[in-house]
Amino acid sequence: MLDSLGNLKRTHYAGALRAAHEGQSVVLMGWVAGRRDLGNLIFVDLRDREGIAQIVFNKEAHPTAHWKAEQLRSEYVVAVEGRVMRRGKPNPELASGEVEVVASALHILNTSATPPFVIEDEISASEETRLRYRYLDLRRPQLQNNLALRHKVILEIRRAMDELGFYEVETPMLTRATPEGARDYLVPSRVHPGQFYALPQSPQIFKQILMISGLDRYFQIARCFRDEDLRADRQPDFTQLDVEMSFPTQDDVFGVIEQVMQRAWRVIGADVKIPFRRMLHQDAIRRYGSDKPDLRFGMELADVTPLFEAGRETLKFEGSVFALAAPGGASLSRKQLDELAEKAKSFGARAMYTIKVAPEGITSGLAKTLGEEAVKKIAEAAGAKAGDLVVAVAAQKQIKGTDNAALVAGQMRLHLAEKLRVIPSGQWDFVWLTGFPLFEWSTTEDRWVPAQHPFTGIIEEDLEKLETAPWEVRSKGYDLVLNGVELGSGSVRIHRADVQARLFRAIGLSDEQARSRFGFFLDALTYGTPPHGGIALGLDRTVMLMAGEKSLREVIAFPKTTAAQDLMADAPNTVPQEQLDELSIQVRLKNEE
RNA sequence: GGGGCCGUAGUUCAGUUGGUUAGAACGCGUGCCUGUCACGCACGAGGUCGCGGGUUCGAGUCCCGUCGGCCCCGCCA
């Protein structure tokens, strides 16, 4: 008993109706978001991409339309003809709440099975149910808004990049496996049995080659793939704003990105101040205990190791001690302090000490061991005010060349800030991090590995230490951090073949190995490579922050679970034997060995 | 690879010390209702307690394994 669409044309979006449309005849099309049947009067909430409008069916005025409206159920697809009327009692909850549509005709275009959850923003369904029925989840206004925002941000970025003289160039999705870095997703070749393509972890080498090709300024909204374990802010396939330019200084790259970000943020009506702050990597670690510091609030760390020296024997701690002041934390209960200490341990602390700074005085269990004077100095160093709680954590000295106590304290800083609600909202604190070491020591591989990727440029005066003191070599890399989230990283690159060769030797690759892995790129480098550099920004993360979301899944149309599965499409999955045969692939599961 | 939380009706959850026929809310179905907007009222349907094994006279509840979701560490050049 379904109606056909026929020649019916939509005149307005339901969600776009306003008082100004009063008196107009309209045709709306959308989904039944709700129905309130009062008998001879039926109210239907009609939802489309732009929002919701209330439709009224009156048995006296339009008996046929009313009779049909009695058959409506949730998520039926309908077309409504009617007149926009001002409401006696407006609904301030709805953007269209000043008006309603008095229906003269109703066309039921399709029915719907009863959905597994009610489609509204105050979603109660589990993440699992939402992902399995993603097409229903995506009908929710919040996700519609997020995808609309994503579209507008990408559009604005493309406009800005174009105006800045960048060409968008597509690079292959089927490419070759990269030996360093993340695990590759492999794609078997039918034409070349036993050989594999890899999906790109990033277009890194291609964009550098585009600079060698003389494109001068390249960008791409690029899909990237990394077969690593997931997090709330990490998906196996994700999108980067990938940028590369020739003859740049670091400031040129920063300037381009600052302008692009400023324009992108205007999409949400935010005025981002440029240029962004800059900070040395070592300062970020020392002051915030993180290489992606959240600068929306203070609570800076203080290295109080010297003040603890007197208690090193008694307290039995190793390494150093970092302290910070938690605003208003003095009121935390005994139980909350115990939980805090648990948390510190889970972050890798050997021990946690606290000092309560009350108006009537400073109290701490540390006074016995370190003395009143030292306790007071620790509180002062942390910048504690009356009512604060000073938290000091001790941890084993070094991890990957950075002070672990600082990193633990940095995690405590974030934990406490969230717990005590001191993080302001609506604030955008961008910061460029520079001065990264070129290498970090890999304990698993027992060698120096590039902290970023092996094409990252090297500060000229450190070049001579490449072979003698690699740990002292600084890179030309940089990270862009926003509100404690790493948005992306980039560098001015190595453009000389001889320097690139030295770098490969420094990370333990023989010339033959380097040649077999990167041969084509090393060849390209010898044919007049211009100085070049760029950056790659996580677009999903950018939109996530702008949308105020805590998970990437809220800004990606079809995301994967923490086990990298698509619950809706049921991927990955097995394939028929014939398909494997054609690819010369034999499957042998690990636990069958 | 490791740690934490969770899995009971379509959905979100409750379920005592292991004990009769496993409950609530929302949703769903039927009926009534002309100003609702979380409509209201009445009645009703709806369960492989994730799955497998074990302990027990008896398991949603205890034990072991396994599968799935979320968060974190490792990992993510």
Short mmCIF file of N, CA, C and O in Angstrom, two decimals, chain A residues 9 71 115 123 125 246 285 291 352 394 403 423 435 455 559:
data_model
loop_
_atom_site.label_atom_id
_atom_site.label_comp_id
_atom_site.label_asym_id
_atom_site.label_seq_id
_atom_site.Cartn_x
_atom_site.Cartn_y
_atom_site.Cartn_z
N LYS A 9 7.82 17.10 -5.85
CA LYS A 9 9.13 17.74 -5.62
C LYS A 9 9.16 18.33 -4.21
O LYS A 9 8.23 19.00 -3.80
N GLN A 71 -1.36 5.03 10.13
CA GLN A 71 -0.55 3.85 9.81
C GLN A 71 0.94 4.10 10.01
O GLN A 71 1.74 3.17 9.90
N PRO A 115 13.29 -0.02 14.44
CA PRO A 115 14.75 0.10 14.63
C PRO A 115 15.18 -0.43 15.99
O PRO A 115 14.40 -0.39 16.95
N ILE A 123 21.56 9.19 22.85
CA ILE A 123 21.58 7.78 22.46
C ILE A 123 21.82 6.90 23.68
O ILE A 123 22.65 7.20 24.52
N ALA A 125 21.92 3.36 23.12
CA ALA A 125 22.42 2.08 22.62
C ALA A 125 23.92 1.96 22.84
O ALA A 125 24.64 2.95 22.90
N SER A 246 58.42 23.15 -1.89
CA SER A 246 59.83 23.24 -2.23
C SER A 246 60.41 24.57 -1.76
O SER A 246 59.70 25.58 -1.72
N ILE A 285 58.60 18.49 27.81
CA ILE A 285 58.77 17.37 28.75
C ILE A 285 58.98 17.90 30.17
O ILE A 285 58.34 17.44 31.11
N ASP A 291 55.13 15.17 25.31
CA ASP A 291 55.57 15.75 24.04
C ASP A 291 54.37 16.30 23.26
O ASP A 291 54.51 16.70 22.11
N MET A 352 54.07 7.82 45.19
CA MET A 352 53.45 9.15 45.11
C MET A 352 53.37 9.74 46.51
O MET A 352 53.04 9.05 47.47
N ALA A 394 57.65 9.81 42.07
CA ALA A 394 59.01 9.32 41.81
C ALA A 394 58.92 8.16 40.84
O ALA A 394 57.99 7.36 40.91
N ASP A 403 63.11 11.77 30.99
CA ASP A 403 62.94 11.47 32.39
C ASP A 403 61.55 10.90 32.64
O ASP A 403 60.55 11.56 32.43
N ILE A 423 40.00 22.25 33.19
CA ILE A 423 40.27 22.46 31.76
C ILE A 423 39.15 23.28 31.15
O ILE A 423 38.00 22.84 31.13
N GLY A 435 62.80 21.06 17.91
CA GLY A 435 64.00 20.66 18.64
C GLY A 435 63.99 19.21 19.07
O GLY A 435 64.53 18.85 20.11
N PHE A 455 63.63 10.35 6.57
CA PHE A 455 63.89 11.42 5.61
C PHE A 455 63.89 12.79 6.27
O PHE A 455 64.01 13.82 5.61
N PRO A 559 33.40 3.71 10.85
CA PRO A 559 34.63 3.40 11.59
C PRO A 559 34.72 1.93 11.98
O PRO A 559 33.77 1.17 11.80
#
